[in-house]
Amino acid sequence: DRAARLAADPERSTARADAVSHWSVRQQLDHLLITETAILDGIRQGLAGELPAEAGGKPTVTGRIVLWTGHIPRGKARAPEMVLPGERPVAEIAAGFRKLHSEYEALTDSLGDIQRNKGTQPHPILGHFNSAQWLRFAHLHHRHHWKIIEDILRASTRGSPER
């Protein structure tokens, strides 16, 4: 997994480019790890039938646009405090991504159940998502931050990430 490899690279993971983002590559990766772990936990809750199928629990108009277009605009929203990066060491971030990768792969046999699940959980800005929408959002969110990481690395002249 390229995120784990990048996190394990001490030079590139410390790259910064304030013109691109006020977060370093390590902070971008830490944010992704926090967010994707929370999304995975929510999907597991949905599979276990622990999420309510709330009346009116739907994505906002903006949430529907993000899911439909596959695009998260840059600089339009701030990350909620619960998913802000901390001071986690890069080795721990790398290990976290390796674990997360295998846990997401383990969901492969459950994709039909994820698709059928109607339980929702709220996103702090984009409304309520069901498990399938959360899975899509995890992909879009990862891609969004990976593009920022690539731009940081280009701007910092430390090289580009592996593809």
Short mmCIF file of C-alpha atoms in Angstrom, two decimals:
data_model
loop_
_atom_site.label_atom_id
_atom_site.label_comp_id
_atom_site.label_asym_id
_atom_site.label_seq_id
_atom_site.Cartn_x
_atom_site.Cartn_y
_atom_site.Cartn_z
CA ASP A 1 0.00 0.00 0.00
CA ARG A 2 1.52 3.27 -1.11
CA ALA A 3 0.33 5.18 1.98
CA ALA A 4 2.17 2.74 4.26
CA ARG A 5 5.32 2.98 2.12
CA LEU A 6 5.19 6.77 2.10
CA ALA A 7 4.60 6.96 5.85
CA ALA A 8 7.63 4.72 6.39
CA ASP A 9 9.85 7.09 4.38
CA PRO A 10 11.19 9.58 6.97
CA GLU A 11 12.31 12.17 4.43
CA ARG A 12 9.21 12.30 2.26
CA SER A 13 6.75 11.92 5.15
CA THR A 14 8.08 15.12 6.75
CA ALA A 15 7.75 17.15 3.54
CA ARG A 16 5.85 20.40 3.83
CA ALA A 17 4.60 22.97 1.36
CA ASP A 18 2.52 25.64 3.06
CA ALA A 19 1.42 26.99 -0.31
CA VAL A 20 -0.35 23.64 -0.86
CA SER A 21 -1.45 22.74 2.68
CA HIS A 22 -0.65 23.73 6.22
CA TRP A 23 -0.34 20.01 7.01
CA SER A 24 2.80 18.02 6.28
CA VAL A 25 2.65 14.73 4.40
CA ARG A 26 2.75 12.91 7.78
CA GLN A 27 -0.23 14.94 8.99
CA GLN A 28 -2.14 14.23 5.77
CA LEU A 29 -1.48 10.52 6.25
CA ASP A 30 -2.42 10.61 9.94
CA HIS A 31 -5.70 12.34 9.06
CA LEU A 32 -6.40 9.68 6.43
CA LEU A 33 -5.66 6.89 8.89
CA ILE A 34 -7.96 8.39 11.54
CA THR A 35 -10.74 9.00 9.03
CA GLU A 36 -10.55 5.66 7.23
CA THR A 37 -10.41 3.76 10.52
CA ALA A 38 -13.57 5.55 11.69
CA ILE A 39 -15.30 4.82 8.37
CA LEU A 40 -14.35 1.15 8.59
CA ASP A 41 -15.71 0.98 12.15
CA GLY A 42 -18.99 2.50 10.93
CA ILE A 43 -19.26 0.04 8.05
CA ARG A 44 -18.71 -2.82 10.50
CA GLN A 45 -21.48 -1.41 12.72
CA GLY A 46 -23.75 -1.31 9.69
CA LEU A 47 -22.96 -4.91 8.82
CA ALA A 48 -23.74 -5.89 12.43
CA GLY A 49 -27.13 -4.14 12.19
CA GLU A 50 -26.13 -1.56 14.79
CA LEU A 51 -26.95 1.55 12.73
CA PRO A 52 -30.43 3.06 12.60
CA ALA A 53 -32.15 3.53 9.27
CA GLU A 54 -33.16 7.04 10.29
CA ALA A 55 -36.03 8.83 8.65
CA GLY A 56 -34.50 11.72 6.76
CA GLY A 57 -31.02 10.29 7.27
CA LYS A 58 -29.76 11.13 3.80
CA PRO A 59 -26.81 13.02 2.38
CA THR A 60 -27.17 16.77 2.02
CA VAL A 61 -27.29 18.24 -1.47
CA THR A 62 -23.54 18.82 -1.22
CA GLY A 63 -23.04 15.25 0.01
CA ARG A 64 -24.97 13.89 -2.97
CA ILE A 65 -22.94 16.05 -5.35
CA VAL A 66 -19.66 14.80 -3.85
CA LEU A 67 -20.75 11.17 -4.09
CA TRP A 68 -22.10 11.61 -7.62
CA THR A 69 -19.22 13.63 -9.11
CA GLY A 70 -16.48 11.89 -7.15
CA HIS A 71 -14.90 15.26 -6.42
CA ILE A 72 -14.13 16.89 -3.07
CA PRO A 73 -13.25 20.54 -3.61
CA ARG A 74 -10.03 21.73 -1.98
CA GLY A 75 -10.07 24.34 0.73
CA LYS A 76 -13.85 24.49 1.07
CA ALA A 77 -14.20 22.81 4.47
CA ARG A 78 -12.13 22.26 7.57
CA ALA A 79 -11.59 18.81 9.03
CA PRO A 80 -13.62 18.27 12.19
CA GLU A 81 -11.59 18.22 15.41
CA MET A 82 -12.14 14.48 15.90
CA VAL A 83 -10.15 13.69 12.74
CA LEU A 84 -7.36 16.25 13.07
CA PRO A 85 -3.87 14.77 12.84
CA GLY A 86 -1.83 14.42 15.97
CA GLU A 87 1.79 13.63 16.65
CA ARG A 88 1.61 9.92 15.81
CA PRO A 89 5.03 8.57 14.76
CA VAL A 90 5.40 7.69 11.08
CA ALA A 91 6.18 4.05 11.92
CA GLU A 92 2.82 3.80 13.69
CA ILE A 93 1.05 5.43 10.74
CA ALA A 94 2.70 2.98 8.33
CA ALA A 95 1.67 0.01 10.49
CA GLY A 96 -1.84 1.44 10.76
CA PHE A 97 -2.19 1.64 6.98
CA ARG A 98 -0.95 -1.92 6.51
CA LYS A 99 -3.54 -3.13 9.02
CA LEU A 100 -6.28 -0.96 7.53
CA HIS A 101 -5.52 -2.24 4.03
CA SER A 102 -6.01 -5.85 5.08
CA GLU A 103 -9.18 -4.98 7.01
CA TYR A 104 -10.71 -3.25 4.00
CA GLU A 105 -9.72 -6.21 1.79
CA ALA A 106 -11.54 -8.49 4.24
CA LEU A 107 -14.77 -6.63 3.39
CA THR A 108 -14.70 -7.96 -0.18
CA ASP A 109 -16.96 -10.89 0.65
CA SER A 110 -19.42 -8.50 2.34
CA LEU A 111 -19.91 -6.03 -0.52
CA GLY A 112 -23.45 -7.27 -1.21
CA ASP A 113 -24.38 -6.84 2.45
CA ILE A 114 -22.78 -3.39 2.51
CA GLN A 115 -24.82 -2.42 -0.56
CA ARG A 116 -28.08 -3.61 1.02
CA ASN A 117 -27.48 -2.01 4.41
CA LYS A 118 -29.79 0.95 5.02
CA GLY A 119 -28.39 2.04 8.39
CA THR A 120 -26.85 5.50 8.30
CA GLN A 121 -24.28 7.52 10.17
CA PRO A 122 -23.83 11.27 9.94
CA HIS A 123 -20.94 12.99 8.26
CA PRO A 124 -20.29 16.32 10.03
CA ILE A 125 -20.85 18.33 6.83
CA LEU A 126 -22.33 16.06 4.14
CA GLY A 127 -25.33 14.56 5.93
CA HIS A 128 -26.08 10.90 6.63
CA PHE A 129 -24.40 8.16 4.60
CA ASN A 130 -25.27 4.48 4.48
CA SER A 131 -22.45 1.92 4.47
CA ALA A 132 -22.09 1.84 0.67
CA GLN A 133 -21.94 5.63 0.56
CA TRP A 134 -19.33 5.64 3.33
CA LEU A 135 -17.25 3.15 1.37
CA ARG A 136 -17.43 5.40 -1.70
CA PHE A 137 -16.62 8.45 0.41
CA ALA A 138 -13.57 6.68 1.91
CA HIS A 139 -12.25 6.15 -1.63
CA LEU A 140 -12.96 9.75 -2.67
CA HIS A 141 -11.51 11.19 0.52
CA HIS A 142 -8.35 9.08 0.17
CA ARG A 143 -7.93 10.16 -3.45
CA HIS A 144 -8.51 13.82 -2.48
CA HIS A 145 -5.77 13.76 0.15
CA TRP A 146 -3.44 11.71 -2.03
CA LYS A 147 -3.57 14.47 -4.65
CA ILE A 148 -2.70 17.00 -1.94
CA ILE A 149 0.19 14.78 -0.83
CA GLU A 150 1.47 14.58 -4.42
CA ASP A 151 1.31 18.36 -4.68
CA ILE A 152 3.17 18.80 -1.38
CA LEU A 153 5.89 16.44 -2.54
CA ARG A 154 6.22 18.19 -5.90
CA ALA A 155 6.32 21.63 -4.27
CA SER A 156 8.84 20.54 -1.65
CA THR A 157 11.13 19.12 -4.40
CA ARG A 158 11.60 15.91 -2.44
CA GLY A 159 10.23 13.73 -5.22
CA SER A 160 6.84 12.37 -6.05
CA PRO A 161 5.13 9.45 -4.33
CA GLU A 162 5.03 5.96 -5.79
CA ARG A 163 2.00 5.33 -7.93
#
